[in-house]
Amino acid sequence: MDEKMEIRLVNPTEDGFLQKIDWNKAELEANVRSIVEAYQGLVYTEDTVSDAKNDRAALRKLLNEIEDRRKLVKKKCMEPYEVFENDLKDVTVLIKEQISIIDGQVKEYENGVKEEKKARLQDVYAETIGELAEVLPFERVFETQYLNVSFKESKAATEIQEKIQRVKSDLAAIDALDSKYKLNAKDVYVRTLDMSQAMAENARLIKFEEQMEADRKRKAEEEERRRAEAEARAKEAEERRRQEAEKNAAERAEREKALAEQQAQEERASESGYNAPVPDKTADVQSEEPAEKPAEKEALPEEKKYKATFYAIGTLQQLKDLQEYMKEHNIQFGKAGK
């Protein structure tokens, strides 16, 4: 280096710097040891916590006094250096400013070289991409490291071509799939450029469809089972109604037959001059047997008899009791005339 460009120390000279700081280390160390030894082995209890806090404060005060002194010595030693450092910055800033100017020109040149390299790689892309430009734009095959000086342009061009060819092959393989979901798989591939993810999406959709079909069949079977059960219940109900109707018809025929027989008996009794003891329809009670003939008694003057027509309303038991009463008293009775 030119002597004019050297830093020559005037005061102190290079051999005039402070080589060692002499101080009373032995004396201070002995005093500190004696103070510390006075605290060693002490065990503080709940009753002496306040003493422990005082002892701690005293030791901290001693430490701070020593540290303050050390910092002062350092400051004194550094004061001339700090002045020297600030003065030297006035010189070095001149160099740094010029370095910055030159660096700007170098970067501008390097950026130009990178842009030219990138443009040539774009030409390689354009020659190879074909109809996939919209699916696979340049930015998806380009990597920033291609522009580094250490990365050969031929290698970068080869990688771009290989990426494009791989995408073409993958898309052709997806188009060849025998699957209704190949468009879905292609969408995933175009988004990720990952063939495994595209195939996984195709498999997922096929499995989902199978599950949906299984669910549909299960629901159809359940619906058919419910329909069959409903039909069976309807048939059972219809059969019960039919049996009930037949039973009711038979009972009705039986009642009509009995009524016809009763009416025939009444007609025969009417023709013979005897009224069967049948309760009034209003009471809805039928006499169980005809009134007994008056018992033969000793010859007594026969009282004049009268005929009265009336109806009675009461419980079944009351009407039966009334019938028994008339029987006991030899009162003839029969159905009232219409």
PDB file of C-alpha atoms in Angstrom, residues 69-191:
ATOM      1  CA  ARG A  69     -15.807   1.268  38.616  1.00  0.00           C
ATOM      2  CA  ARG A  70     -15.067  -1.267  35.850  1.00  0.00           C
ATOM      3  CA  LYS A  71     -17.350   0.559  33.421  1.00  0.00           C
ATOM      4  CA  LEU A  72     -15.637   3.849  34.208  1.00  0.00           C
ATOM      5  CA  VAL A  73     -12.202   2.372  33.469  1.00  0.00           C
ATOM      6  CA  LYS A  74     -13.495   0.951  30.177  1.00  0.00           C
ATOM      7  CA  LYS A  75     -14.925   4.299  29.203  1.00  0.00           C
ATOM      8  CA  LYS A  76     -11.628   6.037  29.907  1.00  0.00           C
ATOM      9  CA  CYS A  77      -9.755   3.487  27.828  1.00  0.00           C
ATOM     10  CA  MET A  78     -12.235   3.728  24.928  1.00  0.00           C
ATOM     11  CA  GLU A  79     -12.508   7.510  24.770  1.00  0.00           C
ATOM     12  CA  PRO A  80      -9.456   8.051  22.518  1.00  0.00           C
ATOM     13  CA  TYR A  81     -10.457   5.091  20.299  1.00  0.00           C
ATOM     14  CA  GLU A  82     -13.997   6.378  19.839  1.00  0.00           C
ATOM     15  CA  VAL A  83     -12.633   9.748  18.720  1.00  0.00           C
ATOM     16  CA  PHE A  84     -10.273   7.955  16.324  1.00  0.00           C
ATOM     17  CA  GLU A  85     -13.103   5.759  14.969  1.00  0.00           C
ATOM     18  CA  ASN A  86     -15.388   8.710  14.245  1.00  0.00           C
ATOM     19  CA  ASP A  87     -12.597  10.605  12.519  1.00  0.00           C
ATOM     20  CA  LEU A  88     -11.772   7.557  10.397  1.00  0.00           C
ATOM     21  CA  LYS A  89     -15.407   7.234   9.229  1.00  0.00           C
ATOM     22  CA  ASP A  90     -15.061  10.603   7.519  1.00  0.00           C
ATOM     23  CA  VAL A  91     -12.424   8.970   5.331  1.00  0.00           C
ATOM     24  CA  THR A  92     -14.015   5.549   4.731  1.00  0.00           C
ATOM     25  CA  VAL A  93     -17.343   7.080   3.684  1.00  0.00           C
ATOM     26  CA  LEU A  94     -15.638   8.488   0.597  1.00  0.00           C
ATOM     27  CA  ILE A  95     -14.625   4.985  -0.454  1.00  0.00           C
ATOM     28  CA  LYS A  96     -18.054   3.483   0.311  1.00  0.00           C
ATOM     29  CA  GLU A  97     -19.813   6.076  -1.802  1.00  0.00           C
ATOM     30  CA  GLN A  98     -17.714   5.214  -4.831  1.00  0.00           C
ATOM     31  CA  ILE A  99     -18.164   1.477  -4.225  1.00  0.00           C
ATOM     32  CA  SER A 100     -21.936   2.015  -4.257  1.00  0.00           C
ATOM     33  CA  ILE A 101     -21.736   3.794  -7.601  1.00  0.00           C
ATOM     34  CA  ILE A 102     -19.658   1.043  -9.166  1.00  0.00           C
ATOM     35  CA  ASP A 103     -21.868  -1.664  -7.592  1.00  0.00           C
ATOM     36  CA  GLY A 104     -24.925  -0.103  -9.206  1.00  0.00           C
ATOM     37  CA  GLN A 105     -23.311  -0.345 -12.615  1.00  0.00           C
ATOM     38  CA  VAL A 106     -22.256  -3.954 -12.003  1.00  0.00           C
ATOM     39  CA  LYS A 107     -25.769  -4.948 -10.911  1.00  0.00           C
ATOM     40  CA  GLU A 108     -27.261  -3.157 -13.883  1.00  0.00           C
ATOM     41  CA  TYR A 109     -25.006  -5.143 -16.163  1.00  0.00           C
ATOM     42  CA  GLU A 110     -25.751  -8.410 -14.353  1.00  0.00           C
ATOM     43  CA  ASN A 111     -29.486  -7.737 -14.490  1.00  0.00           C
ATOM     44  CA  GLY A 112     -29.204  -7.103 -18.196  1.00  0.00           C
ATOM     45  CA  VAL A 113     -27.390 -10.409 -18.622  1.00  0.00           C
ATOM     46  CA  LYS A 114     -30.109 -12.161 -16.599  1.00  0.00           C
ATOM     47  CA  GLU A 115     -32.881 -10.585 -18.627  1.00  0.00           C
ATOM     48  CA  GLU A 116     -31.206 -11.671 -21.852  1.00  0.00           C
ATOM     49  CA  LYS A 117     -30.801 -15.187 -20.477  1.00  0.00           C
ATOM     50  CA  LYS A 118     -34.444 -15.228 -19.370  1.00  0.00           C
ATOM     51  CA  ALA A 119     -35.564 -14.029 -22.809  1.00  0.00           C
ATOM     52  CA  ARG A 120     -33.673 -16.883 -24.475  1.00  0.00           C
ATOM     53  CA  LEU A 121     -35.276 -19.366 -22.059  1.00  0.00           C
ATOM     54  CA  GLN A 122     -38.676 -17.901 -22.951  1.00  0.00           C
ATOM     55  CA  ASP A 123     -37.896 -18.599 -26.604  1.00  0.00           C
ATOM     56  CA  VAL A 124     -37.159 -22.237 -25.690  1.00  0.00           C
ATOM     57  CA  TYR A 125     -40.468 -22.359 -23.845  1.00  0.00           C
ATOM     58  CA  ALA A 126     -42.391 -20.867 -26.790  1.00  0.00           C
ATOM     59  CA  GLU A 127     -40.893 -23.404 -29.208  1.00  0.00           C
ATOM     60  CA  THR A 128     -41.881 -26.318 -26.961  1.00  0.00           C
ATOM     61  CA  ILE A 129     -45.149 -25.415 -25.267  1.00  0.00           C
ATOM     62  CA  GLY A 130     -47.500 -25.808 -28.239  1.00  0.00           C
ATOM     63  CA  GLU A 131     -51.190 -25.701 -27.214  1.00  0.00           C
ATOM     64  CA  LEU A 132     -50.459 -25.821 -23.485  1.00  0.00           C
ATOM     65  CA  ALA A 133     -49.615 -22.129 -23.078  1.00  0.00           C
ATOM     66  CA  GLU A 134     -52.806 -21.366 -21.164  1.00  0.00           C
ATOM     67  CA  VAL A 135     -52.509 -24.473 -18.999  1.00  0.00           C
ATOM     68  CA  LEU A 136     -48.781 -24.133 -18.372  1.00  0.00           C
ATOM     69  CA  PRO A 137     -47.564 -20.507 -18.542  1.00  0.00           C
ATOM     70  CA  PHE A 138     -43.836 -19.745 -18.548  1.00  0.00           C
ATOM     71  CA  GLU A 139     -43.814 -18.768 -14.873  1.00  0.00           C
ATOM     72  CA  ARG A 140     -44.814 -22.323 -13.859  1.00  0.00           C
ATOM     73  CA  VAL A 141     -41.761 -23.923 -15.488  1.00  0.00           C
ATOM     74  CA  PHE A 142     -39.268 -21.109 -14.800  1.00  0.00           C
ATOM     75  CA  GLU A 143     -37.070 -21.072 -11.689  1.00  0.00           C
ATOM     76  CA  THR A 144     -35.121 -18.031 -10.454  1.00  0.00           C
ATOM     77  CA  GLN A 145     -31.963 -20.098 -10.028  1.00  0.00           C
ATOM     78  CA  TYR A 146     -31.806 -20.475 -13.815  1.00  0.00           C
ATOM     79  CA  LEU A 147     -30.536 -16.868 -13.980  1.00  0.00           C
ATOM     80  CA  ASN A 148     -27.572 -17.464 -11.667  1.00  0.00           C
ATOM     81  CA  VAL A 149     -24.186 -17.252 -13.373  1.00  0.00           C
ATOM     82  CA  SER A 150     -23.332 -20.682 -11.953  1.00  0.00           C
ATOM     83  CA  PHE A 151     -26.425 -22.283 -13.568  1.00  0.00           C
ATOM     84  CA  LYS A 152     -25.708 -23.179 -17.167  1.00  0.00           C
ATOM     85  CA  GLU A 153     -28.203 -21.898 -19.691  1.00  0.00           C
ATOM     86  CA  SER A 154     -28.241 -25.202 -21.571  1.00  0.00           C
ATOM     87  CA  LYS A 155     -29.221 -27.064 -18.414  1.00  0.00           C
ATOM     88  CA  ALA A 156     -31.999 -24.564 -17.707  1.00  0.00           C
ATOM     89  CA  ALA A 157     -33.343 -24.941 -21.254  1.00  0.00           C
ATOM     90  CA  THR A 158     -33.303 -28.738 -20.945  1.00  0.00           C
ATOM     91  CA  GLU A 159     -35.202 -28.648 -17.666  1.00  0.00           C
ATOM     92  CA  ILE A 160     -37.885 -26.388 -19.152  1.00  0.00           C
ATOM     93  CA  GLN A 161     -38.325 -28.718 -22.124  1.00  0.00           C
ATOM     94  CA  GLU A 162     -38.516 -31.777 -19.863  1.00  0.00           C
ATOM     95  CA  LYS A 163     -41.149 -30.139 -17.658  1.00  0.00           C
ATOM     96  CA  ILE A 164     -43.306 -29.323 -20.674  1.00  0.00           C
ATOM     97  CA  GLN A 165     -42.981 -32.848 -22.076  1.00  0.00           C
ATOM     98  CA  ARG A 166     -43.848 -34.393 -18.716  1.00  0.00           C
ATOM     99  CA  VAL A 167     -47.006 -32.274 -18.466  1.00  0.00           C
ATOM    100  CA  LYS A 168     -48.015 -33.273 -22.002  1.00  0.00           C
ATOM    101  CA  SER A 169     -47.519 -36.955 -21.166  1.00  0.00           C
ATOM    102  CA  ASP A 170     -49.444 -36.682 -17.903  1.00  0.00           C
ATOM    103  CA  LEU A 171     -52.378 -34.916 -19.559  1.00  0.00           C
ATOM    104  CA  ALA A 172     -52.462 -37.540 -22.316  1.00  0.00           C
ATOM    105  CA  ALA A 173     -52.534 -40.287 -19.678  1.00  0.00           C
ATOM    106  CA  ILE A 174     -55.428 -38.582 -17.905  1.00  0.00           C
ATOM    107  CA  ASP A 175     -57.342 -38.193 -21.191  1.00  0.00           C
ATOM    108  CA  ALA A 176     -56.894 -41.934 -21.785  1.00  0.00           C
ATOM    109  CA  LEU A 177     -58.557 -42.830 -18.489  1.00  0.00           C
ATOM    110  CA  ASP A 178     -61.769 -44.846 -18.758  1.00  0.00           C
ATOM    111  CA  SER A 179     -63.445 -42.684 -16.138  1.00  0.00           C
ATOM    112  CA  LYS A 180     -66.249 -40.146 -16.146  1.00  0.00           C
ATOM    113  CA  TYR A 181     -64.167 -38.123 -13.700  1.00  0.00           C
ATOM    114  CA  LYS A 182     -61.087 -37.558 -15.860  1.00  0.00           C
ATOM    115  CA  LEU A 183     -61.973 -33.873 -16.278  1.00  0.00           C
ATOM    116  CA  ASN A 184     -61.983 -33.523 -12.498  1.00  0.00           C
ATOM    117  CA  ALA A 185     -58.628 -35.291 -12.355  1.00  0.00           C
ATOM    118  CA  LYS A 186     -57.290 -32.974 -15.070  1.00  0.00           C
ATOM    119  CA  ASP A 187     -58.411 -29.906 -13.107  1.00  0.00           C
ATOM    120  CA  VAL A 188     -56.466 -31.135 -10.085  1.00  0.00           C
ATOM    121  CA  TYR A 189     -53.408 -31.846 -12.219  1.00  0.00           C
ATOM    122  CA  VAL A 190     -53.469 -28.444 -13.923  1.00  0.00           C
ATOM    123  CA  ARG A 191     -53.673 -26.822 -10.508  1.00  0.00           C
TER     124      ARG A 191
END
